[in-house]
Coordinates of C-alpha atoms and ligand atoms in Angstrom, one line a residue:
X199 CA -18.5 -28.0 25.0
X200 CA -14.7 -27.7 27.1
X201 CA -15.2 -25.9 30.0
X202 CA -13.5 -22.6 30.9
X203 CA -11.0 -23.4 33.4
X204 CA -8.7 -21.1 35.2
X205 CA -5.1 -21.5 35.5
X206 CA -2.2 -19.0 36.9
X207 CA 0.6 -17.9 34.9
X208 CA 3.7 -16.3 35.3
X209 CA 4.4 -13.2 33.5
X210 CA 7.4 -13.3 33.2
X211 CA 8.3 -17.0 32.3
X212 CA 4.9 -18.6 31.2
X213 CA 4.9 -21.4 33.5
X214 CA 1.6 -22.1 34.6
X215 CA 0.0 -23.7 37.7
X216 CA -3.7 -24.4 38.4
X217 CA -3.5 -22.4 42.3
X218 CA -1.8 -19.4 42.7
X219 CA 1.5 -19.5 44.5
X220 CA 3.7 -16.8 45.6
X221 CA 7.0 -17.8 44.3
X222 CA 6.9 -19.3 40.4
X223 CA 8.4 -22.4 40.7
X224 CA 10.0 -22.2 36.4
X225 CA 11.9 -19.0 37.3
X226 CA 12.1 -18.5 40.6
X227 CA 10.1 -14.6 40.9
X228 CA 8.1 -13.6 43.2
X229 CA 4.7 -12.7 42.6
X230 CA 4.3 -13.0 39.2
X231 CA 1.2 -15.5 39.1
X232 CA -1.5 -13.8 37.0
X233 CA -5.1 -15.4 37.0
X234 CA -6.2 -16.3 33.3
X235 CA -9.1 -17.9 32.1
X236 CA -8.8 -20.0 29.3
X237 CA -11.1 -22.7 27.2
X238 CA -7.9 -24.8 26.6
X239 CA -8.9 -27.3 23.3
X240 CA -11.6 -25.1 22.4
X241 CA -9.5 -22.2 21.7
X242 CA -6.3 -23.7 20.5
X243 CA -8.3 -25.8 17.9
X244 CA -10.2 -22.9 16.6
X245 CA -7.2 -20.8 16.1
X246 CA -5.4 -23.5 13.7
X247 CA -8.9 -23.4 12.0
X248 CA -8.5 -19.8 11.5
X249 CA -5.3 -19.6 10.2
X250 CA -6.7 -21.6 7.2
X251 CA -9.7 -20.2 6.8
X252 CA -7.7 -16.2 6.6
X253 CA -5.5 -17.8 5.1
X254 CA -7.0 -20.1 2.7
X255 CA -4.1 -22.1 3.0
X256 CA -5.1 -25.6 2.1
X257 CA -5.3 -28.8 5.0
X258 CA -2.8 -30.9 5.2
X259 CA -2.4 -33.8 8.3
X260 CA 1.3 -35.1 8.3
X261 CA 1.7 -38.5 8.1
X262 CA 4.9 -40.4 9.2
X263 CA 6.9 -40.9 6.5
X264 CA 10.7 -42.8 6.0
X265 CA 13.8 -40.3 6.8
X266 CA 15.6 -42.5 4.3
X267 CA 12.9 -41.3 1.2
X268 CA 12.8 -37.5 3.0
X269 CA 14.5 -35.2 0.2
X270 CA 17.2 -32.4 1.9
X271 CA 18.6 -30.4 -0.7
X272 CA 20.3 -27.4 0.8
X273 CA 17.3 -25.2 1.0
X274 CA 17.8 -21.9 -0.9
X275 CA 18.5 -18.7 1.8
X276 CA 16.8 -15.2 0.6
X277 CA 19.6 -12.5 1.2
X278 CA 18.7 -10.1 3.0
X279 CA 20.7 -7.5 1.3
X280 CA 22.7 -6.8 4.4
X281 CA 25.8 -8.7 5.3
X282 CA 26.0 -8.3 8.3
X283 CA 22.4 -9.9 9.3
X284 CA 22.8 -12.5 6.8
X285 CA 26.1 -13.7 7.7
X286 CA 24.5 -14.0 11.7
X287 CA 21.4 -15.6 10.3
X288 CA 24.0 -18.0 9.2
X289 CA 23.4 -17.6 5.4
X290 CA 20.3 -15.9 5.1
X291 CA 16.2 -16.2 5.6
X292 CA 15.7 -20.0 5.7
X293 CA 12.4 -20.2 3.9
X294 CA 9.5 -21.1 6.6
X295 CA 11.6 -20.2 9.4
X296 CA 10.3 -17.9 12.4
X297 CA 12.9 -15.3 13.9
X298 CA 12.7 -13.2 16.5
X299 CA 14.8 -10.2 16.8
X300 CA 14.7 -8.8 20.4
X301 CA 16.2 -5.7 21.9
X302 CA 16.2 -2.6 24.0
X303 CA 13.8 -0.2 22.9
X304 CA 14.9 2.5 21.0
X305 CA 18.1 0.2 19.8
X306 CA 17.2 0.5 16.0
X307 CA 15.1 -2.9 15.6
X308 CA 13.2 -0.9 13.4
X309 CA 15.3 0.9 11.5
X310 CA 17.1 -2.5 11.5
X311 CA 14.6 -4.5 9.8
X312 CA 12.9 -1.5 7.5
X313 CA 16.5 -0.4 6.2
X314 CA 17.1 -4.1 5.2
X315 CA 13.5 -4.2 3.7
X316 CA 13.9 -1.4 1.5
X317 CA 16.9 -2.5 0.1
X318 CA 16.1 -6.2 -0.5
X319 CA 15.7 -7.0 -4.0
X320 CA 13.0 -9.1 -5.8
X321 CA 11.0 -10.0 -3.1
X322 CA 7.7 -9.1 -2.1
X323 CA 7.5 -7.6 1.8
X324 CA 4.8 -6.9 3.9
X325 CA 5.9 -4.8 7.1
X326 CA 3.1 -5.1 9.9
X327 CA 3.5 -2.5 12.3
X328 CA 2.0 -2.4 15.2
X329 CA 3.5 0.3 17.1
X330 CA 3.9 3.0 14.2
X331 CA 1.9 5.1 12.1
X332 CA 2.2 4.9 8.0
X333 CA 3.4 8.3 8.0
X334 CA 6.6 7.7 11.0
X335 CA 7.3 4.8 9.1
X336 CA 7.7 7.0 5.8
X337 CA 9.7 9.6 7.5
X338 CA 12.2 6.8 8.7
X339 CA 12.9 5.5 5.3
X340 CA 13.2 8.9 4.3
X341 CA 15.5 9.6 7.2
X342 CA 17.6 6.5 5.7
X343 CA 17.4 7.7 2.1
X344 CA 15.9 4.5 1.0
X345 CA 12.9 4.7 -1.2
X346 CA 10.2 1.9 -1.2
X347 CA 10.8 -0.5 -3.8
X348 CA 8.1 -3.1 -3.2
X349 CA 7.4 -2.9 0.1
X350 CA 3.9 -2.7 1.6
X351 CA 3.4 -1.0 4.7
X352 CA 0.7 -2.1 6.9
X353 CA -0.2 -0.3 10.5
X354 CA -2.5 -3.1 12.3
X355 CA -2.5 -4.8 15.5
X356 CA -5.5 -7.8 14.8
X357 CA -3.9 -10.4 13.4
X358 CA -6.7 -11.6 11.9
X359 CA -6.7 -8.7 9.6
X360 CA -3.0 -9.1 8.9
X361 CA -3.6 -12.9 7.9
X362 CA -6.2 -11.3 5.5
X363 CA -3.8 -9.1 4.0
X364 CA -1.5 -12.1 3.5
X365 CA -4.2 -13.6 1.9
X366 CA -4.6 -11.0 -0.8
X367 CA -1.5 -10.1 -1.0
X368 CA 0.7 -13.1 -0.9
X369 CA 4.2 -11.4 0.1
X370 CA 7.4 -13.5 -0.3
X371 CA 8.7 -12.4 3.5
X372 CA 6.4 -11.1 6.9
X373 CA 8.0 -8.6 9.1
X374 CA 6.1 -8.2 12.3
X375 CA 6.9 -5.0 14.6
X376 CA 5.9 -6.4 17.1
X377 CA 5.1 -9.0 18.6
X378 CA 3.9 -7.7 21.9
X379 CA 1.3 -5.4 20.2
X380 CA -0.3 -8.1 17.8
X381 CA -3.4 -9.5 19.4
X382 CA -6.0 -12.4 18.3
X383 CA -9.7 -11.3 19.0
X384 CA -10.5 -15.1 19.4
X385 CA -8.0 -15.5 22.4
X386 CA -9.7 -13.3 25.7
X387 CA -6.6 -10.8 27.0
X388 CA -5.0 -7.9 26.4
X389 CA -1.9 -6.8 24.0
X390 CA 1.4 -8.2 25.6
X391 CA -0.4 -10.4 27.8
X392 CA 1.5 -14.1 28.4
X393 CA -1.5 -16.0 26.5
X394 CA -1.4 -13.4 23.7
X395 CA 1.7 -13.5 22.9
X396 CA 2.0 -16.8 23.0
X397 CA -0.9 -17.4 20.7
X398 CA -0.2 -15.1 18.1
X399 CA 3.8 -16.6 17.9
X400 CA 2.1 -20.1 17.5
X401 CA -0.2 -18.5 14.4
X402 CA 2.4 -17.1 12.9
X403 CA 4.5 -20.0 13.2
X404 CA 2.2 -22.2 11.5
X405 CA 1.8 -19.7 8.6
X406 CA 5.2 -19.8 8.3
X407 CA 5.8 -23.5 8.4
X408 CA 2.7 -24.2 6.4
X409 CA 3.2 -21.7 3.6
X410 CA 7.3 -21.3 3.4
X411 CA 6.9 -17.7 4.3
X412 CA 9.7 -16.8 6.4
X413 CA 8.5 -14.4 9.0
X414 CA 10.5 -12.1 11.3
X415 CA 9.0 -10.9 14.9
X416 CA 10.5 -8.1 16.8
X417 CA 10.3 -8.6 20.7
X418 CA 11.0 -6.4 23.5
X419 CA 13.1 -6.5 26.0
X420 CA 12.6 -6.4 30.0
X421 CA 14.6 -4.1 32.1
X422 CA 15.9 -7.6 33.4
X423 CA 17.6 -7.9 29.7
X424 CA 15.3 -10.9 29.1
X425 CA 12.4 -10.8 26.0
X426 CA 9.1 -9.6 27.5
X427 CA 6.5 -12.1 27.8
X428 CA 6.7 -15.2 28.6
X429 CA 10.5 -17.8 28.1
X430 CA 8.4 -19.7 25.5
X431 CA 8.2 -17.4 22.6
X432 CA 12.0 -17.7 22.5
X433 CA 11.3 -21.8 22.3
X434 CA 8.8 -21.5 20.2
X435 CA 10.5 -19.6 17.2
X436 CA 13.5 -20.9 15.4
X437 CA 16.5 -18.4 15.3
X438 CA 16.9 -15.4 18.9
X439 CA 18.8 -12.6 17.4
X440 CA 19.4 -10.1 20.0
X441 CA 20.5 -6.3 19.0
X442 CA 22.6 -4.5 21.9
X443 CA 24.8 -1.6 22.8
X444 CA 24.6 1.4 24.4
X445 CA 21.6 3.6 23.4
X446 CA 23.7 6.8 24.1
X447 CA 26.7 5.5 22.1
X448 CA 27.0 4.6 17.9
X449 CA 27.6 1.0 17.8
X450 CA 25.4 -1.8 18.0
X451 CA 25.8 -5.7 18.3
X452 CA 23.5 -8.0 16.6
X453 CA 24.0 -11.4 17.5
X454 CA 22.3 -14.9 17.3
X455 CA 21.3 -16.3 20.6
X456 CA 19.6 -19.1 19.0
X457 CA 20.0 -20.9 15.6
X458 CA 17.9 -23.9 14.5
X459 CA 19.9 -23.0 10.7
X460 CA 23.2 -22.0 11.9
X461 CA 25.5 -21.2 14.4
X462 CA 25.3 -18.7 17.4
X463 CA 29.0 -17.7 17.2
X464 CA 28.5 -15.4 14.3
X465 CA 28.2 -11.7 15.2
X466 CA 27.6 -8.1 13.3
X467 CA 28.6 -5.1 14.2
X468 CA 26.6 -1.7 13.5
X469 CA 27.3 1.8 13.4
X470 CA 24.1 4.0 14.1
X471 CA 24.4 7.5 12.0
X472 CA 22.1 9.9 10.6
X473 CA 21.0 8.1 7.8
X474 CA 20.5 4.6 9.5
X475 CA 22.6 1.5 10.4
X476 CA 25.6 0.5 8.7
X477 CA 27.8 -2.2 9.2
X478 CA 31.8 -1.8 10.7
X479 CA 33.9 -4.0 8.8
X480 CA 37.0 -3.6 10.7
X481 CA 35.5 -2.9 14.4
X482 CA 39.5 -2.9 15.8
X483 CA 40.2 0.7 13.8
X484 CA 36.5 2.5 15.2
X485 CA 36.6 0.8 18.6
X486 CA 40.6 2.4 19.3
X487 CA 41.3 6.1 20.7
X488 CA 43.3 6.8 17.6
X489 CA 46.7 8.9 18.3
X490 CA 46.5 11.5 21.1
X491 CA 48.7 11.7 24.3
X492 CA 49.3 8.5 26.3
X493 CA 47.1 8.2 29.3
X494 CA 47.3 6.3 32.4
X495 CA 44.6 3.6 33.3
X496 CA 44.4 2.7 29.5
X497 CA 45.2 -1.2 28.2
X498 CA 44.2 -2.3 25.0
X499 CA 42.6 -6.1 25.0
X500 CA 42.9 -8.7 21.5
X501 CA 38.9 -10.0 22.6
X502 CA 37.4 -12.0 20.7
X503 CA 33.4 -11.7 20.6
X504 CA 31.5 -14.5 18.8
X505 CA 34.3 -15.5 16.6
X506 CA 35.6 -11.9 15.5
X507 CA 39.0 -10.8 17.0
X508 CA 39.1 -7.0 17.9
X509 CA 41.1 -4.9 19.3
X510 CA 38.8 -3.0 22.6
X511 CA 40.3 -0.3 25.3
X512 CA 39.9 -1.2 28.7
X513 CA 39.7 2.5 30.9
X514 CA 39.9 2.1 34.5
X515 CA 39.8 5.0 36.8
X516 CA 40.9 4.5 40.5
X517 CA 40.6 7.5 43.0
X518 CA 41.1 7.5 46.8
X519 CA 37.4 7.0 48.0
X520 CA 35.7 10.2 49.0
X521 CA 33.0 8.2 51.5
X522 CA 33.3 5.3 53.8
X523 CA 32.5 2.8 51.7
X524 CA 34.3 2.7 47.9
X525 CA 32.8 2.6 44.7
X526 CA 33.0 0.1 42.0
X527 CA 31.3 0.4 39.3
X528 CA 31.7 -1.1 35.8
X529 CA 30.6 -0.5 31.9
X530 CA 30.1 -3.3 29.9
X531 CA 32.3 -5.7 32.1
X532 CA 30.7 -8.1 34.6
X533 CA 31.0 -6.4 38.2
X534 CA 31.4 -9.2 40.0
X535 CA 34.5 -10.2 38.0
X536 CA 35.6 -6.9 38.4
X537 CA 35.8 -7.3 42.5
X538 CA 37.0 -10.7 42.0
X539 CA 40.2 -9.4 40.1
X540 CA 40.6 -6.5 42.5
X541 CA 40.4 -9.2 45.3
X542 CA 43.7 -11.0 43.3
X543 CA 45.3 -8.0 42.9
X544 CA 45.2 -7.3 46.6
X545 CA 45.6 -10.9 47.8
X546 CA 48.1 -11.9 45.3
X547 CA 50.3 -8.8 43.9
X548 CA 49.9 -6.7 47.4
X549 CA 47.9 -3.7 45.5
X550 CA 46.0 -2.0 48.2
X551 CA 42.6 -1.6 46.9
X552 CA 40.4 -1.8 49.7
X553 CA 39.9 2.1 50.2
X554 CA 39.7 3.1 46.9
X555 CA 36.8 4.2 44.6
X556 CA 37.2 1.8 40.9
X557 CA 35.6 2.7 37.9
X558 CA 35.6 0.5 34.6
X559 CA 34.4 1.3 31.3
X560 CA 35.0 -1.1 27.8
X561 CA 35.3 2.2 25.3
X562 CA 32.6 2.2 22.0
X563 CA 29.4 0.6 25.2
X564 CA 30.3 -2.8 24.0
X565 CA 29.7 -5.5 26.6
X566 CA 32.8 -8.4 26.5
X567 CA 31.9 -11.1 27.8
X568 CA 35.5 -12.6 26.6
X569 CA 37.5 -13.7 29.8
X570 CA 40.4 -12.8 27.5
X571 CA 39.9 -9.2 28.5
X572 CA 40.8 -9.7 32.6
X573 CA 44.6 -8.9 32.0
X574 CA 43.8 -6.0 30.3
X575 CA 41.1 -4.9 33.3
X576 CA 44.0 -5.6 35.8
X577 CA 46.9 -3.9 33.4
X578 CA 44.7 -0.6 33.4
X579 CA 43.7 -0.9 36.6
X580 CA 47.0 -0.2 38.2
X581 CA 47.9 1.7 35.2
X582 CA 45.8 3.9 36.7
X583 CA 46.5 3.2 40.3
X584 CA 50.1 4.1 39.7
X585 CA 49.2 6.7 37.4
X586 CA 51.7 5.5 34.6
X587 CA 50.7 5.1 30.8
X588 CA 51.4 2.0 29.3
X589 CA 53.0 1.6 25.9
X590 CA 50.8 2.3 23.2
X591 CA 51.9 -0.5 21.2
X592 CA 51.2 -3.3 23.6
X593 CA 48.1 -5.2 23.7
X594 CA 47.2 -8.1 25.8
X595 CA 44.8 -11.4 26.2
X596 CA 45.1 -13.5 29.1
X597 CA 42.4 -15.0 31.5
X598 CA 43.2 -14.2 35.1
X599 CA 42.8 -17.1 37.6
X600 CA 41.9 -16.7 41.2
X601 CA 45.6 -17.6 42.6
X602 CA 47.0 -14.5 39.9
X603 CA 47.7 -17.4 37.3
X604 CA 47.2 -16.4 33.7
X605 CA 45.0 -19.2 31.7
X606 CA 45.3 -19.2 28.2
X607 CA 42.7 -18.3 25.9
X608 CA 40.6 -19.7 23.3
X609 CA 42.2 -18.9 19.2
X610 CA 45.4 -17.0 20.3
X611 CA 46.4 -17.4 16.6
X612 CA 43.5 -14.9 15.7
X613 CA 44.2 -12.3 18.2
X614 CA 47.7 -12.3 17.2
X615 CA 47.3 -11.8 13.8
X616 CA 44.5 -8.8 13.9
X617 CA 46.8 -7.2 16.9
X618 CA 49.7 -7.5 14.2
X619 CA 47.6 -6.1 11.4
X620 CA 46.8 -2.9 12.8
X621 CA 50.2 -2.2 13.6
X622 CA 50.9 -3.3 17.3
X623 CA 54.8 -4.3 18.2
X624 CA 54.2 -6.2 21.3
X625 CA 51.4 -8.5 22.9
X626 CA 51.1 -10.4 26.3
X627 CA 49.6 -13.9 26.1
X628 CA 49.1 -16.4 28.7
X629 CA 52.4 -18.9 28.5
X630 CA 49.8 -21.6 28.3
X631 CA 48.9 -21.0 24.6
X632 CA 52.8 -21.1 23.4
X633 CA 52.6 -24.9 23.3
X634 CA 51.7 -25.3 19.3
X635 CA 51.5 -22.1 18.2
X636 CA 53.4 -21.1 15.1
X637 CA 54.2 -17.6 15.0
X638 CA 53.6 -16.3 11.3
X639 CA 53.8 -12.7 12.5
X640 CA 57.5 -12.1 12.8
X641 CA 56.4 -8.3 12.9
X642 CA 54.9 -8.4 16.5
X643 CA 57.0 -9.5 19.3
X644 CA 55.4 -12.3 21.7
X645 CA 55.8 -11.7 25.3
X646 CA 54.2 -15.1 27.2
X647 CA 53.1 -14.8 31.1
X648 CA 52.5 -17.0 33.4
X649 CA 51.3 -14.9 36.4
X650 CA 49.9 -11.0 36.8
X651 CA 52.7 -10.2 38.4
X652 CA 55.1 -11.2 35.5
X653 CA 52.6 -9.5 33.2
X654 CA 52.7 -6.4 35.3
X655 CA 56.7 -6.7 35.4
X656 CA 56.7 -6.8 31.3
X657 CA 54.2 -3.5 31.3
X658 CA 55.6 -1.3 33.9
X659 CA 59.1 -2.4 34.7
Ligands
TYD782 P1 14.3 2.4 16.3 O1 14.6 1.6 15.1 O2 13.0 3.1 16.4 O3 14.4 1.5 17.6 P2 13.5 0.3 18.2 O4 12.6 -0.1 17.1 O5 14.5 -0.7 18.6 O6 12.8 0.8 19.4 O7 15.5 3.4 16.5 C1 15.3 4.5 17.3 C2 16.6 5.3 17.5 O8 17.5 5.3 16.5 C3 16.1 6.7 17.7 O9 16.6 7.2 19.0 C4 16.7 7.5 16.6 C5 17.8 6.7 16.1 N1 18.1 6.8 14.7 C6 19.2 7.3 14.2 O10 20.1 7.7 14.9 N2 19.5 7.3 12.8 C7 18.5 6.9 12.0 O11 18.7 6.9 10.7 C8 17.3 6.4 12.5 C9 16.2 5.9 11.6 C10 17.1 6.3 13.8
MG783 MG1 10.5 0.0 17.0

């Protein structure tokens, strides 16, 4: 019989050590070794046994076989029934495949996946819910005015009993809710523990591999933005969809961190109402302050996030600071590239900054991560500063270097055209991207710049 040995793990990234140390060497935190004790062989052996045994999935050992005689016709998807999660899934489910679908709680995960359930056609789903009872459940898809086509519910946290339930009931998909509250009896710790997780995620992708099933997890998310428990759930499954945005605000992003079947560029955009999620087709139209008086410390940005152009509002508030020290402090931007454009705009343009209080906010609690977006930060920065409006008809995409050059951008071509079709006259683009470009948008009147201070020349005179 294998001994029980112990080993030390890291909650937070799963590495593991035989002696406890201070500092995990795979991430780099600070006491997060926790003490486990584990038969290793014993227990993983007897788990795969398991599986076929609830399962009664029949044995089979792979054997190597010739890549030349191995048949790949493009593997049917199952549609979802929503657009939006299909298109970032890149298609579809991929029959067999494992996803993971991680987010803040309270996000909509969800209402995400039950929504899309409810409304999926033909298909036999089993929702596992973990965290829920029948009757919450019920008054969500009430709340969403979907009723239950074929959908079983089932509130159950041993996943042993959920494999029996596959077993009898043979659904087409698995939705897990979640992940963190599913626990094996056979392995010895608790809900949401590192080993836990990690041995139910390896189950379920067996099941999933083995019988064709694709299966979705939901995961949570740390306050350090990462998926709780430990880095190798996300290696272990084959598609990381992540679902952000602002809790207190109406639109979500659902995008694809990792795609064995696809690509991670794709992106969907949700709207969170009363009656559930529903996807924004044009994002530009929602995410603009739409007529109203012209306000100072406002630029409008051509971003582009995963390969979506929109038009976002950059709102930058700058005020003499009250206290010693001034304030910066930014919403869905990076901060640190916000103090490294205020230190250009000092050391470049002349802008005295130093002893003022700056506040930046992306309107509609998206987070850009675009660098496109830094001449619009700047351009609303002193907008504000100054306290003159800037046109609003101009947009802008530029990158902003560290000596106050302006780098062009990625797909220029894009951003023009979806800052011409809703209607703007004029837009600033880095004189780098003119080289090849064909303008097909004689409507909107291109205005290249080469530094912030031209760009600033072009905006307020
Ligand atoms: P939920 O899907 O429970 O989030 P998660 O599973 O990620 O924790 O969503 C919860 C929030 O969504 C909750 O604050 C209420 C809100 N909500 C709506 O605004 N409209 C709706 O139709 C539903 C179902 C929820
Ligand atoms: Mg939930």
């Amino acid at each position: 019989m294998a001994k029980t040995k112990t080993v030390y793990v890291c909650t937070e990234c799963g590495q593991d050590s035989p002696k406890w140390i201070g500092r995990c060497p795979g991430c780099g935190q600070w006491n997060t070794m926790k003490e486990l004790t584990v038969a290793p062989s014993k227990a993983s052996d007897s788990i795969t046994q398991s599986l076929h045994v609830l399962t009664g999935m029949e044995r089979h050992a792979p054997k190597p076989v010739l890549l030349s005689t191995v048949k790949a016709e493009k593997e049917p998807r199952y549609l979802t029934s929503d657009a939006e999660l299909d298109r970032v899934l890149g298609g579809g489910l991929v029959p067999g495949s494992l996803t993971l679908l991680g987010g803040e709680p309270g996000i909509g995960k969800s209402t995400l996946l039950l929504q899309t359930a409810l409304r999926m056609q033909g298909r036999k789903l089993l929702y596992v819910s973990g965290e829920e009872s029948e009757r919450q459940i019920k008054l969500r898809a009430d709340r969403i005015a979907l009723h239950a086509n074929d959908l079983l519910l089932l509130c159950e946290t041993r996943l042993e009993q959920v494999f029996a339930h596959i077993k009898n009931t043979c659904p087409d998909v698995v939705i897990i809710d979640s992940i963190q509250t599913m626990a094996l009896e056979s392995v010895d710790a608790s809900p949401g523990a590192v080993t836990q997780i990690r041995e139910c995620a390896a189950m379920l992708l067996k099941f999933a591999k083995e019988s064709g099933v694709p299966v979705i997890l939901v995961g949570h998310i740390t306050k350090e933005g990462t998926i709780a428990g430990p880095k190798v759930l996300e290696h272990i499954v084959d598609t990381v969809l992540q679902f952000e945005g602002d809790r207190h605000n109406m639109y979500r992003i659902l995008r694809s961190i990792k795609n064995r079947f696809g690509s991670t560029a794709e992106l969907g955009i949700y709207e969170m109402r009363g009656d559930g999620l529903h996807p924004v087709d044009n994002p530009s139209e929602l995410l603009l302050t739409q007529g109203g008086a012209q306000l100072s410390g406002i630029a409008i940005a051509a971003a582009i996030e995963g390969i979506r152009p929109f038009l976002i509002e950059t709102q930058a508030l700058v005020s003499t600071a009250a206290y010693g020290t001034p304030q910066r402090s930014a919403t869905g931007f990076d901060l640190r590239r916000l103090n490294m454009l205020l230190a250009v705009l000092e050391k470049r343009v002349g802008f005295k900054l130093a002893q003022k209080d700056v506040f930046l906010n992306i309107a509609g609690g998206l987070r850009v991560t675009d660098p496109a977006i830094d001449l619009s930060v700047i351009a609303a920065i002193l907008s504000s500063n100054v306290d003159t409006a800037i046109e609003h008809n101009i947009c802008m995409a530029g990158e902003v270097g560290l000596s106050g050059e302006i780098r062009p951008v990625s797909r220029i071509g894009q951003r023009i055209s979806e800052a011409a079709k809703l209607g703007f006259s004029s837009i600033l683009i880095p004189e780098g991207n003119l080289k090849g470009l064909e303008i097909k948008n004689a409507s909107i009147e291109i205005i290249p710049v080469n530094r912030v201070e031209a760009a600033l020349r072009s905006l307020f005179g």
